[in-house]
Short mmCIF file of C-alpha atoms in Angstrom, two decimals:
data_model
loop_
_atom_site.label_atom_id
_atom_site.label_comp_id
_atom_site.label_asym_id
_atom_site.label_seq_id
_atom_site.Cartn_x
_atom_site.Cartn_y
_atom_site.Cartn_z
CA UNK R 1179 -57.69 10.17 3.89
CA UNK R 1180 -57.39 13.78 4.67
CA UNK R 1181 -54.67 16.20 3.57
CA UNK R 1182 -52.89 16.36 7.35
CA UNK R 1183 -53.50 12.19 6.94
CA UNK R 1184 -51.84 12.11 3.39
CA UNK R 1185 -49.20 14.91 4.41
CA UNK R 1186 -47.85 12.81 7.72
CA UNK R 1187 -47.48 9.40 4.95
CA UNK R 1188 -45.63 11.35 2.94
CA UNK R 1189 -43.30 12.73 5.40
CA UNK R 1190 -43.24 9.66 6.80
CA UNK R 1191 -42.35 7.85 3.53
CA UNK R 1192 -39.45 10.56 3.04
CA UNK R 1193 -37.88 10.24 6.36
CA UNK R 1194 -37.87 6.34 6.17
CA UNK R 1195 -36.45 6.67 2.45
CA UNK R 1196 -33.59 9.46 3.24
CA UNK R 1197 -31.71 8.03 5.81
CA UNK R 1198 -28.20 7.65 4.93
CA UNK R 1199 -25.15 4.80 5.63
CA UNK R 1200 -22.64 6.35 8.00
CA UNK R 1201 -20.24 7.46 5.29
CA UNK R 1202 -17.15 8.55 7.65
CA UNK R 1203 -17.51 5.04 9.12
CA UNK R 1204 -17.34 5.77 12.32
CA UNK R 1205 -15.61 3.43 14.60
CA UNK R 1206 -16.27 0.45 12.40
CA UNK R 1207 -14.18 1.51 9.40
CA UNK R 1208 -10.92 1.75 11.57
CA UNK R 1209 -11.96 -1.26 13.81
CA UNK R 1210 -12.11 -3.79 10.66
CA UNK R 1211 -9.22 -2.21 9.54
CA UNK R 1212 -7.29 -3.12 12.06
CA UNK R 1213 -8.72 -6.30 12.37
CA UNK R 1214 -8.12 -6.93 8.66
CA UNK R 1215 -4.57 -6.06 8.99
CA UNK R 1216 -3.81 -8.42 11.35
CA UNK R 1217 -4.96 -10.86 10.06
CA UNK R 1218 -3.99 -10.74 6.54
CA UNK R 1219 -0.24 -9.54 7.93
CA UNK R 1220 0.06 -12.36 10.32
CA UNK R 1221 -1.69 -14.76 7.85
CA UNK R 1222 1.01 -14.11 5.45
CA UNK R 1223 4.04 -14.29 7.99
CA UNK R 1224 2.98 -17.48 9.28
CA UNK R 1225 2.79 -19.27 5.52
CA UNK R 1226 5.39 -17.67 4.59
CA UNK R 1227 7.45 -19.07 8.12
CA UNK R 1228 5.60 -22.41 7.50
CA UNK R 1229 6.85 -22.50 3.67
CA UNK R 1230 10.41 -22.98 4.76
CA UNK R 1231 9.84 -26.25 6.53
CA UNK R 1232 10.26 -25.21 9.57
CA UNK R 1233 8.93 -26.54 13.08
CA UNK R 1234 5.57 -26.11 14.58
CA UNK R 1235 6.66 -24.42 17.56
CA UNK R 1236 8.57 -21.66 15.30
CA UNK R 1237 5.22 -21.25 13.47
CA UNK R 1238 3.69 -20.50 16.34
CA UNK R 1239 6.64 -18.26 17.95
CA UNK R 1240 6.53 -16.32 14.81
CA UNK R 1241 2.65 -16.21 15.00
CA UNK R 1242 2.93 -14.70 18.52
CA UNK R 1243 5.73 -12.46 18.19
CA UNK R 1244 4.03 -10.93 14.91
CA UNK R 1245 0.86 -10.38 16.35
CA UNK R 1246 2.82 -8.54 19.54
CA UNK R 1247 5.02 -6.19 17.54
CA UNK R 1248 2.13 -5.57 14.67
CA UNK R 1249 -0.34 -4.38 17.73
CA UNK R 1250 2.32 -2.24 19.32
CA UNK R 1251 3.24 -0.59 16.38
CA UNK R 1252 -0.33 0.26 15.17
CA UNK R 1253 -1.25 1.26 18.14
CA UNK R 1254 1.92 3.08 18.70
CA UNK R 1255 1.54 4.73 14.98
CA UNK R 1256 -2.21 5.66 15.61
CA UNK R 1257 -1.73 7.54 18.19
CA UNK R 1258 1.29 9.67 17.46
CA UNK R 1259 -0.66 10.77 14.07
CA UNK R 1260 -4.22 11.24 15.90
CA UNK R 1261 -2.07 13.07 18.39
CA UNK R 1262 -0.24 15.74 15.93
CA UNK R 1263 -3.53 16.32 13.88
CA UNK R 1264 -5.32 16.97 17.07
CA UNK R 1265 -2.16 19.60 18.11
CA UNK R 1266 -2.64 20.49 14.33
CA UNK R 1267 -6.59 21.59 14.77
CA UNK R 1268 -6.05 22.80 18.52
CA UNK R 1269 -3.12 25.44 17.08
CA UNK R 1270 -5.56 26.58 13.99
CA UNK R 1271 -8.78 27.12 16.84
CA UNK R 1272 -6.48 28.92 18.56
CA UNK R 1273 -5.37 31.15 15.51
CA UNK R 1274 -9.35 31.17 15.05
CA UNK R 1275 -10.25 32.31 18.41
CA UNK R 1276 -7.81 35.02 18.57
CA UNK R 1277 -9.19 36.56 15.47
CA UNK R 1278 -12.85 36.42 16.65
CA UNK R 1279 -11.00 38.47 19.78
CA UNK R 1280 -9.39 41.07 18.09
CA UNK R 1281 -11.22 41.41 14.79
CA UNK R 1282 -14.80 40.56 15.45
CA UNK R 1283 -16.39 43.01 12.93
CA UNK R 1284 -13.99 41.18 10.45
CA UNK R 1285 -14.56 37.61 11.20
CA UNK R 1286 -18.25 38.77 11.14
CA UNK R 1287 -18.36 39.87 7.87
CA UNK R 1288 -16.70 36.75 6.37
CA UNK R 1289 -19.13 34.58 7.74
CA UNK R 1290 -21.75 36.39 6.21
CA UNK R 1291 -19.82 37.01 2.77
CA UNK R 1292 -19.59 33.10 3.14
CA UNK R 1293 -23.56 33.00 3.32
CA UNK R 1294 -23.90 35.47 0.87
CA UNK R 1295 -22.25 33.21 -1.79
CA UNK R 1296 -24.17 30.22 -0.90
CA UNK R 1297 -27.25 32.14 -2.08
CA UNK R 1298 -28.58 33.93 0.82
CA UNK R 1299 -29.25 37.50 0.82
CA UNK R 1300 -26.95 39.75 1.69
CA UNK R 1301 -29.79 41.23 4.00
CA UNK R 1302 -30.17 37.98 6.07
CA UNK R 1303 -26.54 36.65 5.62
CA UNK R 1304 -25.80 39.66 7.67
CA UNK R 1305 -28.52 39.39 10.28
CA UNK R 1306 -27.71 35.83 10.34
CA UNK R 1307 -23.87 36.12 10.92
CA UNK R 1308 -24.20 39.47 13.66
CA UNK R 1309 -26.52 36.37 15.52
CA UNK R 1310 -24.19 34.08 15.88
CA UNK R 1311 -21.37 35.76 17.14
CA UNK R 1312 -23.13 37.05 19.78
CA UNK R 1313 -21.61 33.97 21.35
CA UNK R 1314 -17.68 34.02 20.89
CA UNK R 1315 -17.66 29.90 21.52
CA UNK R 1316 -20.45 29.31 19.33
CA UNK R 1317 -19.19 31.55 16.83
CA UNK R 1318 -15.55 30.00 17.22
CA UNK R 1319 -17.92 26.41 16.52
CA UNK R 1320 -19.31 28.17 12.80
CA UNK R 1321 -16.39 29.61 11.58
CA UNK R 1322 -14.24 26.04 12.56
CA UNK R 1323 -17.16 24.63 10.32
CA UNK R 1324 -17.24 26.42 8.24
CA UNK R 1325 -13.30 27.43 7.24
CA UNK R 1326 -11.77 24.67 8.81
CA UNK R 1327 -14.47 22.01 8.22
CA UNK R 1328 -14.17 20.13 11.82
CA UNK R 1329 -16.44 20.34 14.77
CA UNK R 1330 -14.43 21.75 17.82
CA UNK R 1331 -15.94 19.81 20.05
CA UNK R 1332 -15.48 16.30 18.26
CA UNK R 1333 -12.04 15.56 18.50
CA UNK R 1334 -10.49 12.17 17.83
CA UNK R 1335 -8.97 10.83 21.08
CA UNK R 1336 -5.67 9.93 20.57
CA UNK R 1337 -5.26 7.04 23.28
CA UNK R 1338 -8.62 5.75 22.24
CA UNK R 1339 -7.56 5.51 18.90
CA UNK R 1340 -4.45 3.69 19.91
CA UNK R 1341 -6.44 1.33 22.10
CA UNK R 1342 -8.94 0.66 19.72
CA UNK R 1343 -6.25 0.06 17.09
CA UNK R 1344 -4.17 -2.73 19.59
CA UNK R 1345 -7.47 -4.59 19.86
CA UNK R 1346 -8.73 -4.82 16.35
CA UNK R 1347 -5.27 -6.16 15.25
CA UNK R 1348 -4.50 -8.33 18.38
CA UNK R 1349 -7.74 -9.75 17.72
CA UNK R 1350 -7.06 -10.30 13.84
CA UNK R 1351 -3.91 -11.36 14.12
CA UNK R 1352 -4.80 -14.12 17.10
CA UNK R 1353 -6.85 -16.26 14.68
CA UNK R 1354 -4.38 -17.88 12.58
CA UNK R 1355 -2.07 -18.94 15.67
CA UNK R 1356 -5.44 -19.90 17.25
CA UNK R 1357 -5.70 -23.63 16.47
CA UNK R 1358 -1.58 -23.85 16.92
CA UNK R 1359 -2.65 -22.70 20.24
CA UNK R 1360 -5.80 -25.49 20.85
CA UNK R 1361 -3.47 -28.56 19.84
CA UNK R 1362 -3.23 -28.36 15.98
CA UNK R 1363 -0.41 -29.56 14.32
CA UNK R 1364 -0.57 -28.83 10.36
CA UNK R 1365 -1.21 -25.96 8.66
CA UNK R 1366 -4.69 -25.83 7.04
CA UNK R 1367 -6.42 -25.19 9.81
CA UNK R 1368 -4.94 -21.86 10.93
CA UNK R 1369 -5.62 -21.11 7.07
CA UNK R 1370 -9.35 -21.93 7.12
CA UNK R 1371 -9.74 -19.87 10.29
CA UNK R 1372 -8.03 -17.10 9.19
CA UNK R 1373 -9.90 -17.30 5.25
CA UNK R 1374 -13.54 -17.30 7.51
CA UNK R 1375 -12.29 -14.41 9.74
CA UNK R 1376 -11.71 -12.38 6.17
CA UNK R 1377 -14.48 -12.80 4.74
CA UNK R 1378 -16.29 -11.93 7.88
CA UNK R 1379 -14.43 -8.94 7.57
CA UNK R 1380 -15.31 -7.99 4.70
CA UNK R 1381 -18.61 -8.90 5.24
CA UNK R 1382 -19.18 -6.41 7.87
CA UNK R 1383 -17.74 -3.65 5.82
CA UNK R 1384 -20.77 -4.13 3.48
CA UNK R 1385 -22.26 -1.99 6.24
CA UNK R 1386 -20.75 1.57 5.23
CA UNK R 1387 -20.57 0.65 1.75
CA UNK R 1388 -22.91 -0.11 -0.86
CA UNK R 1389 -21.40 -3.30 -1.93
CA UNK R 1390 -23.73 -6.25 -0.83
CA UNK R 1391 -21.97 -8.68 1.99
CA UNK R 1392 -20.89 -11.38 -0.20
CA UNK R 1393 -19.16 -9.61 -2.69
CA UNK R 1394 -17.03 -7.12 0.41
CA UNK R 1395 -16.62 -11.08 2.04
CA UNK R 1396 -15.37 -13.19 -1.06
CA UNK R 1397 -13.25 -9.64 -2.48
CA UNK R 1398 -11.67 -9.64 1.17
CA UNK R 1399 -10.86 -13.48 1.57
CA UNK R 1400 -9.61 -13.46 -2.37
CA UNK R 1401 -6.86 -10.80 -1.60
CA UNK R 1402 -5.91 -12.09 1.95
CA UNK R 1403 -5.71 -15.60 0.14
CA UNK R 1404 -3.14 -14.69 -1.95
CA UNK R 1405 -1.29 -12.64 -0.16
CA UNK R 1406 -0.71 -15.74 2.23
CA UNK R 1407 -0.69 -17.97 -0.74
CA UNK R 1408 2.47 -15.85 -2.57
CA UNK R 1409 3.99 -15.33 1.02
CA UNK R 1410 3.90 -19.53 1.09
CA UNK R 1411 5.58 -19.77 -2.06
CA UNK R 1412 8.13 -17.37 -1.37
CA UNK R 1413 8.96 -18.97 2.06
CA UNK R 1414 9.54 -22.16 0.06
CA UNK R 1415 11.90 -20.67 -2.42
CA UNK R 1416 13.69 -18.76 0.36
CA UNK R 1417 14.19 -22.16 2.66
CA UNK R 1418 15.14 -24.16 -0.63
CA UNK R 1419 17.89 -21.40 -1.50
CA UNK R 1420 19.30 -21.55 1.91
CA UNK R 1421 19.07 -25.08 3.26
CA UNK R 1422 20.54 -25.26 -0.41
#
């Protein structure tokens, strides 16, 4: 094998080898999030509901009416706080880009002080820095990288954020009042749904983490378990106490 032949296996091997897990998750982590959430909440209000002996069809009211107003509020609370840290990041560009206007020498000096202390020399740093803010919207792009550590033009969208956020826990939230809603008449079932829509939950967050899928799956049913397993007990107290 020659040395091109033996250099293009090794680069090869390195690329394959030094690929990385999306760490910021993406849309996943706040999808299954969601999801999670609704189901573990409305899980836990249903048991709870169904602990103080009460009728099917208020089960299945209270399964609704939680999985409305949890969906609503998420989505309602996701976007007003996507929304202000957008207005947040748009004011401090805006700060940004008016000091690239009226101090340009300045703002080019700190980026290349900046290089200069990541160990470039002070030669290039400054060759490097006069470059790049030749452009005023590219060098608006470094410095909000660089100072501000966001990319200007990869914004969170607030109303997708709030629509993805009513899905996931609409979705989550609809499979314990699921079988209610196919004809079921007890309990358990609901419960089994909901336990195998947990620990496919936490299954699928194996993907951004390092954990493998059955330990993210069994972790995630475990703590949804007995969260609707303390809510059932409680119910039961609660309906004892005041049918008492």
């Amino acid at each position: 094998m020659s040395i091109i032949e033996t250099d293009a296996v090794l680069h090869e091997s390195h690329r394959d080898n030094h690929t990385h897990r999306d760490v910021n998750g993406g849309w996943l982590r706040p999808a299954v999030f969601g999801a999670m959430d609704g189901l573990v909440s409305n899980l836990a209000l249903m048991t709870g509901v169904a602990g103080g002996s009460v009728s099917q069809q208020t089960i299945v009211i209270t399964g609704l009416a939680g999985l409305a107003a949890g969906a609503f509020s998420m989505a309602a609370g996701e976007y007003t706080s996507v929304a202000s840290q957008r207005e947040l990041v748009e004011a401090e560009l805006e700060v940004e880009r008016g000091e690239l206007r009226k101090h340009p020498k300045d703002e080019m000096a700190e980026l290349a002080a900046l290089y200069t202390s990541r160990g470039v020399d002070p030669l290039l740093a400054h060759e490097v820095a006069r470059q790049l803010s030749r452009d005023p919207e590219q060098a608006l792009e470094i410095h909000a990288r660089e100072e501000l550590g966001i990319d200007p033009g990869d914004l969170p969208s607030p109303l997708v954020a709030a629509v993805s956020s009513f899905g996931a826990f609409a979705l989550g939230a609809l499979l314990p009042v699921l079988p209610y809603l196919l004809g079921a008449t007890a309990l358990w079932p609901a419960v089994l749904l909901a336990l195998f829509g947990l620990f496919g939950c936490g299954a699928v967050v194996a993907r951004v983490t390092a954990r493998s899928w059955w330990f993210s799956g069994l972790r995630q049913l475990v703590l949804g378990g007995a969260a609707a397993a303390l809510t059932y007990g409680l119910g039961m107290l609660f309906g004892v106490a005041v049918g008492g």
